[in-house]
Amino acid sequence: MRWDDQRVEAEAARALPGYREPAAIRTFDAPEALDTHFYEVRARSALNKVPAASRMPFRWTVNPYRGCTHACSYCLSAETPVLLADDRTRAIVDLEVGDRIYGTERRGEYRRYVETEVLAHWESVKPAFRVRLADGTELVASGDHRFLTRRGWKHVTGAEQGRHRRPHLTVGSRLMGVGRLESGPSQSREYRRGYLCGMVRGDGTIGSYAYQRPHRHRDVHHRFRLALVDDEALDRAQAYLADEDVATDRFQFQTATTEPRAAQAIRTSAGERVERIRELVRWPEIPSDDWRRGFLAGIFDAEGSCSGSVLRISNTNDETIEWIVSSLGRFGFDVILEDRALPNGLRAARVRGGLAERLRFFHLVDPAISRERSQSGLALKGTADLRVDSIEPLGRGLPMFDITTGTGDFIANGVVSHNCFARPTHHYLDFDAGRDFEREIVVKVNVPEVLRAELGRPSWQREHVALGTNTDPYQWVESRYRLMPGIWEALRDAANPCSILTKSPLLLRDLPLLREIAAHTEVTAALSVPTLDERAWRATEPHTPHPRKRLEAVAELNRAGIPTSVLVAPLMPGINDAPEQVERILTLAEEAGAVSVGGIALHLRGEVREVFMSWLRSARPDLVPRYEALYARGGYAPPAEQRRLAALLRRGRAPRDDGSRWGVRRDPEAGAERGRDRDSGQARLF
């Protein structure tokens, strides 16, 4: 192969977000490189931290090459409200990388709300569709966008037959979530006055006291004090008073002990200021909606509580209770009064309707205290009627926005919305998950130097670094760029534990470096060998080295002292799961001295699902019904199917004296390494 034929077109440069300099777009005159573009960039970081919500069993990765795995791009209109982790909302156009928002995660029987982070955010123009739901919720999205329904993820548009066939919304589809999110209140003067009324009447002390002293005129003393354990509410009250020209002093009201918590307070003893506060908290003759919103926010911050999805506001004053109930009723809340006949007359107004009404209350009135507003861990249940009423093409392109999150989804106007699975360093390329993943490759040409600097930081704790978890670092173009030797050298010099998962014997080129690393720290390897069947290999992995060559590499690595495993992954029902097929791999793995053999059922997460199902419909249409049934409820095969596939690796010979099967050693260290690679085993299908 003649690499001196490489070329960079004069106009072939592109500014990629996140990089200081334009990327050079390089092509190579070689059979493997036909119609492939390489975007050469200079990365600012090499170590990638795996999101906490990920199922991956490691925390750090290095990916010198990045493709793109998304088809669902630039999906939602600019004003779509997204549920933040503090239970407020923000238009998707205004989100920023690093913002904390809500996603979901299946835990046991239910999908539950969990906090996640915005990892990337971008914009484009796409043909727009309006989706109307029975409860009045409206969503404007591109046809490629997906929402979670009671029957799984579905695109906004699709077809029943032909090349555009895919799961898609139809009239009557039921989306998952709580329904339309209310817009927050305006910070009008009426809202501020209502907030002060609720706060002061709920938790404040205000009064004037006259004292007759001997031989003196009568003295009049004025006092206002508001003490709270939550600074957010106290800050807001103090700021609202300042807006009304009422200055207050801040002081420590009580120090922290085991119980109660520390409290701050504001106060004033100036007569004109106290009188002004009295005026501000008087009951209005005709309250506006803004005032009522503010009043409910203030009285909730002073006297409210929220346990699970039960929201209560308590008070001992009958008049205050009446204002609470009437204001809640004004906004359509279903309220009941709870009266336990306590000596102090305490009663509570309880809002019924579960999570949906709780969220509506918080968004409608916007109390200040964030600790009362958390939804984390609550089940994704609601009573809103989220049936699709209509799907209407708007007939024009609109600016569309999408994000990448740690959970793979987010809450868009009260329903669960699928996000793009593209990594933050290449989402902006707007490539699809099939052809473009193979033909549009981002190359971080300075990764070795950046990694060396990061491993040398005093704060780095020498945690395990996994290579090959996103895209294979030993894809064929590595023979041209030669980034991996520099990466191995940086890990060697830092004596940093590491592992590699690959499909390529090209790893043997760097065997001397692996041996040098092994002399200082732990290094292990795993080669993916999903099948030895020629037809299955060419159909599912057409651009990878021959599986037998991979097994030969396993043997050479183990002979050289590098503990190397075989990963039979992915195991695909009806394609490479015949017992005789797996038995051949196990036999050859034994001969190659593999330290362990692992296996994992096919995952169809994110956009990989659409790519795989598209291939399946064209190559093995007979298997489509089986896969639709197996993966009807998510990206993972049912537990029973996973157990069946795992049992294939235990078939045949009885265990040896050393506890192994098929002559494959099962030592604890090898098992630990197999565990690290378990969820990363299915690198890519195509």
XYZ file of C-alpha atoms in Angstrom:
686
model
C 0.000 0.000 0.000
C 1.490 3.340 -1.058
C 0.746 5.923 1.611
C 2.595 8.618 -0.338
C -0.571 8.784 -2.437
C -2.401 10.426 0.440
C -3.833 13.800 -0.384
C -5.564 16.746 1.239
C -7.789 18.721 -1.095
C -7.136 22.460 -1.081
C -10.654 23.212 0.035
C -10.911 20.187 2.325
C -10.831 21.741 5.763
C -13.634 21.973 8.250
C -13.995 23.743 11.561
C -15.327 21.211 14.078
C -16.865 22.526 17.309
C -14.659 21.804 20.289
C -11.383 22.136 18.360
C -9.320 25.273 18.063
C -8.149 24.663 14.511
C -10.008 23.479 11.383
C -9.771 19.738 10.764
C -7.820 18.672 7.701
C -9.953 16.272 5.662
C -7.659 13.598 4.301
C -8.307 10.802 1.819
C -6.066 7.927 0.767
C -5.690 6.234 -2.618
C -5.988 2.679 -1.347
C -8.653 -0.007 -1.827
C -9.656 0.089 1.844
C -9.929 3.878 1.808
C -12.154 4.461 -1.180
C -14.777 7.093 -0.417
C -13.521 7.480 3.167
C -12.698 10.813 4.798
C -10.428 11.284 7.805
C -10.921 14.442 9.853
C -7.573 15.172 11.473
C -8.025 17.169 14.668
C -5.951 18.162 17.667
C -7.753 17.039 20.804
C -7.646 18.942 24.078
C -8.048 15.772 26.164
C -7.324 12.077 25.731
C -8.787 10.440 28.837
C -12.562 10.133 28.549
C -14.543 9.580 31.754
C -17.386 7.112 31.403
C -20.690 8.638 32.631
C -21.663 7.441 36.106
C -24.990 6.150 34.780
C -23.255 3.908 32.237
C -23.252 0.136 32.726
C -19.586 -0.035 31.737
C -17.418 -1.593 34.480
C -14.550 0.867 33.985
C -14.297 4.625 34.423
C -11.721 5.788 31.854
C -11.191 5.183 28.167
C -8.957 6.483 25.383
C -10.349 6.614 21.836
C -7.882 7.911 19.226
C -10.427 7.349 16.433
C -14.050 8.373 16.479
C -16.815 7.703 13.996
C -20.425 8.641 14.490
C -23.234 6.374 15.655
C -26.323 8.564 15.354
C -29.176 8.907 12.938
C -31.523 10.741 15.289
C -29.958 14.164 14.946
C -31.100 17.756 15.459
C -34.435 16.625 16.703
C -36.463 19.131 18.720
C -37.631 22.683 18.173
C -35.827 25.443 20.012
C -38.479 26.224 22.620
C -39.082 22.634 23.754
C -38.871 22.710 27.583
C -36.441 20.214 29.137
C -36.765 19.102 32.769
C -33.735 20.185 34.794
C -32.375 18.367 37.827
C -33.633 21.177 40.094
C -37.154 20.474 38.770
C -37.283 23.663 36.780
C -37.414 23.761 32.986
C -35.283 25.368 30.310
C -35.761 25.568 26.559
C -33.517 23.078 24.771
C -31.974 25.942 22.792
C -30.651 27.409 26.055
C -29.118 24.224 27.472
C -25.361 24.092 27.872
C -22.833 21.303 28.206
C -22.538 20.436 31.889
C -26.147 21.259 32.798
C -27.768 18.761 35.144
C -31.079 17.439 33.854
C -33.363 14.434 34.317
C -33.138 11.256 32.293
C -34.533 7.826 33.075
C -33.175 4.417 33.970
C -34.867 1.072 34.376
C -34.564 -0.217 37.929
C -36.394 -3.429 38.584
C -39.973 -3.297 37.371
C -40.123 0.432 36.665
C -38.260 3.028 34.674
C -37.274 5.787 37.114
C -36.139 9.386 36.964
C -32.399 9.855 37.485
C -30.139 12.862 37.267
C -27.815 13.031 34.287
C -25.593 15.556 32.536
C -25.694 17.281 29.171
C -22.575 16.061 27.370
C -23.122 17.803 24.039
C -25.528 20.269 22.394
C -25.939 21.277 18.761
C -28.216 22.736 16.093
C -29.295 22.279 12.460
C -32.349 22.735 10.246
C -34.719 19.807 9.614
C -38.237 19.309 8.217
C -40.594 19.751 11.177
C -43.580 17.759 12.422
C -46.061 18.692 15.155
C -47.176 15.870 17.456
C -50.323 16.618 19.472
C -51.295 14.497 22.481
C -54.709 14.048 24.019
C -53.851 16.074 27.141
C -52.903 19.090 25.030
C -49.142 18.499 24.973
C -47.507 19.612 21.719
C -44.092 18.521 20.483
C -42.359 19.872 17.384
C -39.645 17.497 16.208
C -37.950 16.081 13.147
C -39.267 12.858 11.685
C -36.145 11.019 12.890
C -36.711 11.821 16.539
C -37.826 9.067 18.901
C -40.099 9.123 21.929
C -40.671 6.399 24.484
C -44.081 4.763 24.178
C -45.661 1.953 26.160
C -44.472 -0.339 23.361
C -40.896 0.909 23.171
C -39.035 3.660 21.328
C -40.703 4.992 18.200
C -39.713 7.539 15.567
C -42.023 10.433 14.805
C -42.474 9.209 11.229
C -41.818 6.003 9.319
C -43.391 3.457 7.025
C -44.860 -0.014 7.314
C -43.056 -1.271 4.209
C -40.028 -0.448 2.076
C -36.756 1.297 2.814
C -38.340 3.717 5.327
C -39.873 0.961 7.417
C -39.216 1.468 11.117
C -41.135 1.674 14.409
C -42.990 4.994 14.360
C -45.795 6.873 16.059
C -49.369 6.478 14.902
C -52.593 7.986 16.172
C -53.324 6.242 19.451
C -49.693 5.551 20.404
C -49.244 6.221 24.135
C -46.149 8.140 25.188
C -44.470 7.785 28.585
C -44.154 10.650 31.039
C -46.259 13.168 32.945
C -47.392 15.332 30.054
C -47.136 19.024 29.278
C -44.770 21.036 31.473
C -46.074 24.388 32.717
C -44.119 27.520 31.946
C -42.667 29.278 34.977
C -44.133 32.466 36.462
C -42.996 35.901 35.419
C -40.998 37.718 38.064
C -43.495 40.566 38.132
C -43.986 42.950 41.055
C -47.272 41.204 41.867
C -45.492 37.824 42.010
C -42.832 39.258 44.330
C -45.467 40.747 46.650
C -47.351 37.460 46.729
C -44.151 35.596 47.591
C -43.378 37.973 50.471
C -46.940 37.625 51.775
C -46.725 33.845 51.823
C -43.218 33.761 53.266
C -43.730 36.336 56.030
C -47.159 35.039 57.061
C -45.819 31.513 57.069
C -42.483 31.911 58.834
C -41.901 35.553 59.743
C -42.317 37.629 62.885
C -43.507 41.213 62.612
C -44.742 43.571 65.313
C -44.540 46.889 67.130
C -44.282 47.093 70.906
C -44.830 50.073 73.235
C -43.035 50.400 76.594
C -43.861 52.967 79.302
C -40.748 53.807 81.252
C -40.678 55.788 84.557
C -40.237 59.522 84.067
C -40.108 59.048 80.276
C -42.375 59.182 77.288
C -43.614 55.899 75.948
C -41.100 54.085 73.703
C -42.273 52.217 70.593
C -40.104 49.414 69.234
C -40.566 47.792 65.826
C -39.338 44.389 64.819
C -39.291 42.215 61.726
C -37.468 38.901 61.583
C -37.485 35.998 59.143
C -35.391 32.920 59.990
C -34.928 29.940 57.652
C -32.640 26.936 57.330
C -32.710 27.204 53.509
C -30.618 30.056 52.167
C -32.328 29.913 48.750
C -35.649 31.128 50.148
C -34.027 33.635 52.497
C -31.963 35.069 49.644
C -35.078 35.474 47.520
C -37.082 37.141 50.308
C -34.253 39.546 51.104
C -33.847 40.452 47.424
C -37.604 41.018 46.977
C -37.654 43.283 50.033
C -34.692 45.229 48.648
C -36.668 45.713 45.404
C -39.285 47.470 47.569
C -36.616 49.682 49.213
C -36.683 47.663 52.443
C -33.119 46.969 53.556
C -32.547 44.138 56.036
C -29.600 42.813 58.017
C -28.424 39.201 57.771
C -27.324 37.300 60.885
C -26.777 33.802 62.264
C -30.020 32.814 63.949
C -28.991 29.386 65.220
C -25.816 27.371 64.874
C -25.766 23.867 63.494
C -26.151 20.974 65.881
C -27.185 17.419 65.186
C -30.772 18.641 65.106
C -31.997 21.173 64.083
C -29.939 22.502 61.196
C -28.231 25.874 61.199
C -30.451 28.814 60.307
C -29.808 32.276 58.953
C -32.187 35.197 59.431
C -32.878 38.704 58.161
C -34.244 41.524 60.307
C -34.961 45.200 60.582
C -36.128 47.405 63.473
C -36.639 50.642 61.536
C -40.245 51.781 61.968
C -40.807 52.873 58.373
C -39.367 49.602 57.046
C -41.516 47.460 59.314
C -44.577 49.432 58.286
C -43.661 48.957 54.627
C -43.446 45.193 55.175
C -46.897 45.210 56.771
C -48.218 46.937 53.673
C -46.534 44.423 51.358
C -48.040 41.386 53.099
C -51.634 42.630 53.372
C -54.242 40.419 51.744
C -55.215 41.923 48.385
C -58.825 42.785 47.640
C -58.662 41.301 44.128
C -55.609 39.035 43.817
C -54.058 38.595 40.386
C -52.851 35.239 39.112
C -49.260 36.434 39.433
C -49.877 37.312 43.077
C -51.420 33.897 43.723
C -48.449 32.140 42.125
C -46.062 34.124 44.263
C -48.130 33.532 47.403
C -48.159 29.758 46.859
C -44.397 29.764 46.248
C -43.754 31.748 49.426
C -46.080 29.796 51.695
C -44.655 26.513 50.341
C -41.083 27.651 51.071
C -42.215 28.614 54.585
C -44.637 25.816 55.464
C -44.640 23.260 52.648
C -43.339 19.729 52.399
C -43.062 17.079 49.726
C -42.612 13.413 50.545
C -42.545 11.045 47.573
C -45.217 12.529 45.352
C -47.375 13.946 48.202
C -47.336 17.729 48.437
C -48.688 19.522 51.522
C -48.817 23.107 52.798
C -49.604 23.498 56.506
C -50.616 26.438 58.689
C -52.424 27.175 61.943
C -54.181 30.341 60.770
C -57.658 29.784 59.318
C -57.468 32.794 57.008
C -54.117 31.723 55.615
C -55.451 28.197 55.010
C -58.404 29.659 53.113
C -56.062 31.654 50.865
C -53.960 28.531 50.213
C -56.981 26.459 49.242
C -58.564 29.163 47.073
C -55.282 29.877 45.255
C -54.688 26.183 44.535
C -58.267 25.887 43.319
C -57.770 28.870 41.040
C -55.185 26.835 39.097
C -57.256 23.672 38.985
C -55.489 21.627 41.659
C -57.457 18.914 43.445
C -57.053 19.854 47.128
C -58.215 18.216 50.312
C -57.848 19.576 53.867
C -56.238 17.311 56.410
C -57.237 18.118 59.992
C -55.876 15.977 62.799
C -57.567 18.124 65.473
C -54.250 19.234 66.952
C -54.337 21.674 69.891
C -52.588 24.382 67.882
C -55.146 24.149 65.072
C -52.593 23.004 62.454
C -54.196 21.891 59.195
C -52.676 20.896 55.865
C -53.803 21.463 52.285
C -52.806 18.362 50.316
C -52.534 18.411 46.515
C -53.742 15.193 44.922
C -52.776 13.816 41.528
C -49.318 12.348 42.138
C -46.131 13.271 40.355
C -47.790 15.060 37.446
C -49.587 17.548 39.726
C -46.537 17.937 41.928
C -44.457 18.893 38.894
C -47.188 21.217 37.659
C -47.235 22.984 41.027
C -43.477 23.482 41.075
C -43.363 24.777 37.514
C -46.428 26.981 37.919
C -45.358 28.777 41.114
C -41.553 28.164 41.278
C -40.707 27.968 44.994
C -37.090 28.708 45.828
C -36.094 25.681 47.940
C -34.622 23.042 45.641
C -34.299 20.176 48.171
C -38.082 19.759 48.207
C -38.274 19.416 44.441
C -36.177 16.349 43.629
C -37.761 13.609 41.465
C -34.707 11.350 41.529
C -35.628 7.693 41.972
C -39.369 8.164 41.445
C -41.089 5.760 39.085
C -42.064 7.007 35.636
C -45.803 6.878 36.213
C -48.532 9.387 35.507
C -52.243 9.791 34.905
C -52.047 12.183 31.946
C -53.671 11.047 28.708
C -50.621 10.899 26.449
C -52.217 9.254 23.426
C -51.105 10.680 20.083
C -53.997 12.654 18.581
C -52.265 13.822 15.418
C -48.914 14.019 13.606
C -48.822 16.997 11.276
C -46.027 17.906 8.839
C -45.415 21.647 9.045
C -44.153 21.798 5.476
C -40.972 23.691 6.268
C -37.612 23.287 7.874
C -37.056 24.693 11.350
C -33.991 25.073 13.568
C -33.714 21.811 15.486
C -31.665 21.010 18.563
C -30.468 17.853 20.220
C -28.260 16.854 23.114
C -26.201 13.911 24.299
C -26.781 12.839 27.915
C -25.311 10.274 30.243
C -28.525 8.207 30.323
C -29.280 8.378 26.604
C -32.558 10.219 27.101
C -34.150 13.299 28.642
C -37.584 14.718 29.494
C -38.919 16.963 26.708
C -42.166 18.748 27.545
C -43.053 16.024 30.011
C -42.402 12.944 27.833
C -39.332 10.731 27.585
C -37.250 11.721 24.600
C -34.432 9.714 23.031
C -31.217 11.638 22.569
C -28.358 11.243 20.136
C -25.828 8.561 21.074
C -23.006 10.304 19.220
C -20.019 11.114 21.379
C -19.518 14.807 22.174
C -16.358 14.933 20.061
C -18.083 14.028 16.793
C -21.828 14.662 17.111
C -21.568 17.863 15.080
C -20.598 15.984 11.893
C -24.266 15.064 11.268
C -23.418 11.601 9.928
C -25.740 8.626 10.029
C -25.181 5.426 11.980
C -24.578 3.141 9.000
C -22.372 4.155 6.107
C -21.022 7.324 7.737
C -19.768 5.441 10.774
C -17.517 3.516 8.399
C -16.607 6.362 6.039
C -16.319 9.542 8.129
C -13.629 9.086 10.796
C -12.316 11.645 13.270
C -8.604 11.138 13.974
C -7.176 12.787 17.080
C -3.619 13.061 15.831
C -2.131 14.407 19.072
C -3.631 11.846 21.464
C -0.279 10.305 22.547
C 1.155 13.643 23.690
C -2.055 14.740 25.401
C -2.406 11.383 27.168
C 1.161 11.567 28.442
C 0.477 14.985 29.957
C -2.771 13.833 31.579
C -1.206 10.704 33.075
C 1.527 12.894 34.545
C -0.824 15.135 36.504
C -0.488 14.893 40.310
C -4.262 14.446 40.582
C -4.316 11.338 38.374
C -4.843 8.217 40.522
C -3.546 5.638 38.034
C -6.979 4.171 37.460
C -7.482 1.425 34.912
C -7.714 2.709 31.312
C -9.652 0.628 28.796
C -8.880 0.904 25.082
C -11.165 -0.220 22.283
C -14.429 0.436 24.105
C -15.954 2.817 21.544
C -14.271 2.197 18.204
C -11.464 -0.231 17.485
C -8.101 1.589 17.816
C -6.586 -1.043 15.524
C -8.827 -0.405 12.563
C -6.895 -0.594 9.309
C -5.944 3.083 9.165
C -3.900 2.694 12.369
C -1.200 1.216 10.112
C -0.995 4.695 8.586
C -1.408 7.016 11.588
C 0.445 4.841 14.135
C -1.154 6.490 17.155
C -1.198 3.391 19.354
C 2.587 3.075 19.899
C 2.646 6.538 21.453
C -0.371 5.685 23.602
C 1.253 2.469 24.853
C 4.498 4.351 25.572
C 2.612 6.919 27.674
C 0.895 4.146 29.654
C 4.208 2.312 30.073
C 6.058 5.352 31.371
C 3.221 6.084 33.816
C 3.057 2.402 34.892
C -0.707 2.711 34.432
C -2.946 -0.420 34.420
C -4.684 -0.875 31.089
C -6.489 -3.256 28.754
C -7.303 -3.494 25.065
C -10.250 -4.959 23.187
C -9.824 -5.316 19.434
C -10.804 -7.348 16.406
C -7.412 -6.918 14.727
C -4.118 -8.867 14.775
C -2.453 -5.504 14.077
C -2.109 -5.415 17.868
C 0.888 -7.761 17.425
C 2.835 -4.898 15.865
C 3.001 -3.330 19.326
C 3.762 -6.522 21.247
C 7.214 -5.285 22.401
C 5.540 -2.282 24.022
C 2.926 -4.479 25.692
C 5.695 -6.594 27.204
C 7.385 -3.462 28.529
C 4.103 -2.389 30.152
C 3.642 -5.872 31.642
C 7.007 -5.505 33.362
C 5.666 -2.520 35.344
C 1.911 -2.991 35.734
C -1.131 -4.984 34.656
C -1.947 -5.132 30.961
C -4.415 -7.542 29.385
C -5.896 -8.043 25.955
C -9.060 -9.511 24.497
C -9.843 -10.297 20.880
C -13.418 -10.481 19.729
C -14.219 -13.646 17.763
C -17.991 -13.860 17.345
C -17.961 -16.536 14.654
C -15.768 -18.739 12.466
C -18.487 -19.171 9.877
C -17.363 -17.448 6.673
C -20.838 -16.324 5.619
C -21.770 -14.958 9.045
C -18.414 -13.180 9.352
C -18.613 -11.548 5.924
C -22.234 -10.546 6.512
C -21.830 -9.011 9.967
C -18.171 -7.855 10.009
C -17.196 -7.341 6.378
C -14.280 -4.970 7.065
C -12.546 -6.861 9.876
C -9.598 -9.294 9.804
C -10.398 -12.980 9.448
C -11.449 -14.580 12.772
C -8.758 -17.269 12.501
C -6.111 -14.566 12.246
C -7.462 -13.130 15.494
C -7.130 -16.508 17.218
C -3.568 -16.782 15.962
C -2.913 -13.403 17.563
C -4.391 -14.689 20.853
C -1.903 -17.546 20.805
C 1.093 -15.305 20.086
C 0.140 -12.783 22.761
C -0.244 -15.475 25.409
C 3.068 -17.062 24.429
C 4.631 -13.632 24.922
C 3.247 -13.385 28.451
C 0.354 -10.989 27.760
C -2.828 -12.478 29.342
C -5.221 -12.561 26.414
C -8.852 -13.612 26.342
C -11.349 -14.476 23.645
C -14.676 -12.713 23.618
C -17.423 -14.504 21.702
C -19.378 -11.347 21.151
C -21.877 -10.534 20.130
C -23.771 -13.811 20.232
C -26.594 -13.344 17.725
C -29.576 -15.702 17.863
C -29.961 -17.646 14.649
C -26.713 -16.289 13.186
C -23.758 -17.464 15.252
C -25.330 -19.293 18.190
C -25.407 -22.843 16.851
C -23.707 -25.093 19.442
C -21.313 -26.491 16.850
C -20.274 -22.962 15.850
C -19.478 -21.965 19.430
C -17.756 -25.287 20.115
C -15.282 -24.631 17.288
C -14.354 -21.266 18.817
C -13.924 -22.808 22.269
C -11.693 -25.535 20.894
C -9.455 -23.082 19.050
C -9.412 -20.733 22.064
C -8.106 -23.639 24.135
C -5.395 -24.315 21.584
C -4.472 -20.618 21.595
C -4.043 -20.668 25.374
C -6.734 -18.055 26.022
C -6.790 -17.127 29.721
C -10.576 -16.880 29.593
C -13.503 -17.040 27.240
C -16.394 -14.659 27.675
C -19.587 -14.191 25.794
C -22.334 -11.636 25.628
C -25.688 -11.495 23.908
C -26.229 -8.973 21.160
C -27.057 -5.483 22.424
C -29.271 -3.306 20.257
C -28.908 -0.006 22.076
C -29.323 3.393 20.524
C -28.833 3.748 16.808
C -27.110 0.343 16.541
C -30.602 -1.133 16.660
C -31.703 0.606 13.452
C -28.478 -0.280 11.663
C -28.660 -3.937 12.648
C -32.379 -4.320 11.916
C -31.917 -2.698 8.526
C -29.196 -5.237 7.730
C -31.311 -8.076 9.103
C -34.292 -7.162 6.922
C -32.147 -7.343 3.805
C -29.837 -10.256 4.696
C -31.965 -12.472 6.970
C -35.629 -11.450 6.702
C -36.581 -14.828 8.193
C -35.106 -13.707 11.534
C -36.848 -10.316 11.724
C -39.902 -11.526 13.720
C -37.652 -13.338 16.177
C -35.510 -10.257 16.826
C -38.502 -7.957 17.073
C -39.904 -10.242 19.764
C -36.578 -10.635 21.611
C -35.831 -6.896 21.679
C -39.370 -5.585 21.920
C -38.794 -4.211 25.433
C -35.388 -2.615 25.054
C -31.821 -2.918 23.873
C -31.025 -6.113 25.771
C -32.149 -9.675 25.149
C -34.516 -11.117 27.790
C -32.761 -12.756 30.782
C -33.802 -16.235 29.669
C -32.230 -15.703 26.243
C -29.073 -14.311 27.823
C -28.830 -17.404 30.031
C -29.326 -19.678 27.016
C -26.540 -17.978 25.091
C -24.216 -17.938 28.095
C -24.783 -21.670 28.547
C -23.322 -22.269 25.084
C -19.912 -21.438 26.524
C -20.370 -24.147 29.168
C -21.432 -26.971 26.850
C -19.454 -30.100 26.195
C -16.564 -31.367 28.256
C -16.711 -31.771 31.978
C -14.652 -29.364 34.071
C -10.986 -30.143 34.497
C -9.303 -30.459 37.866
C -8.301 -26.799 37.646
C -11.939 -25.761 37.227
C -11.680 -24.942 33.553
C -13.719 -26.102 30.604
C -12.422 -26.583 27.115
C -8.900 -26.215 28.474
C -9.439 -22.498 29.074
C -7.963 -21.302 32.362
C -10.411 -19.645 34.773
C -8.056 -17.900 37.143
C -9.458 -15.029 39.267
C -7.392 -12.352 37.581
C -8.563 -13.448 34.153
C -12.119 -13.460 35.417
C -11.740 -9.927 36.694
C -10.482 -8.812 33.331
C -13.358 -10.597 31.631
C -15.704 -8.672 33.937
C -14.121 -5.398 32.942
C -14.704 -6.108 29.284
C -18.127 -7.680 29.696
C -20.235 -4.723 28.596
C -17.668 -3.407 26.184
C -17.430 -6.669 24.293
C -19.767 -5.694 21.506
C -17.636 -2.953 20.027
C -19.391 -2.534 16.698
C -21.430 -4.746 14.388
C -20.540 -3.194 11.049
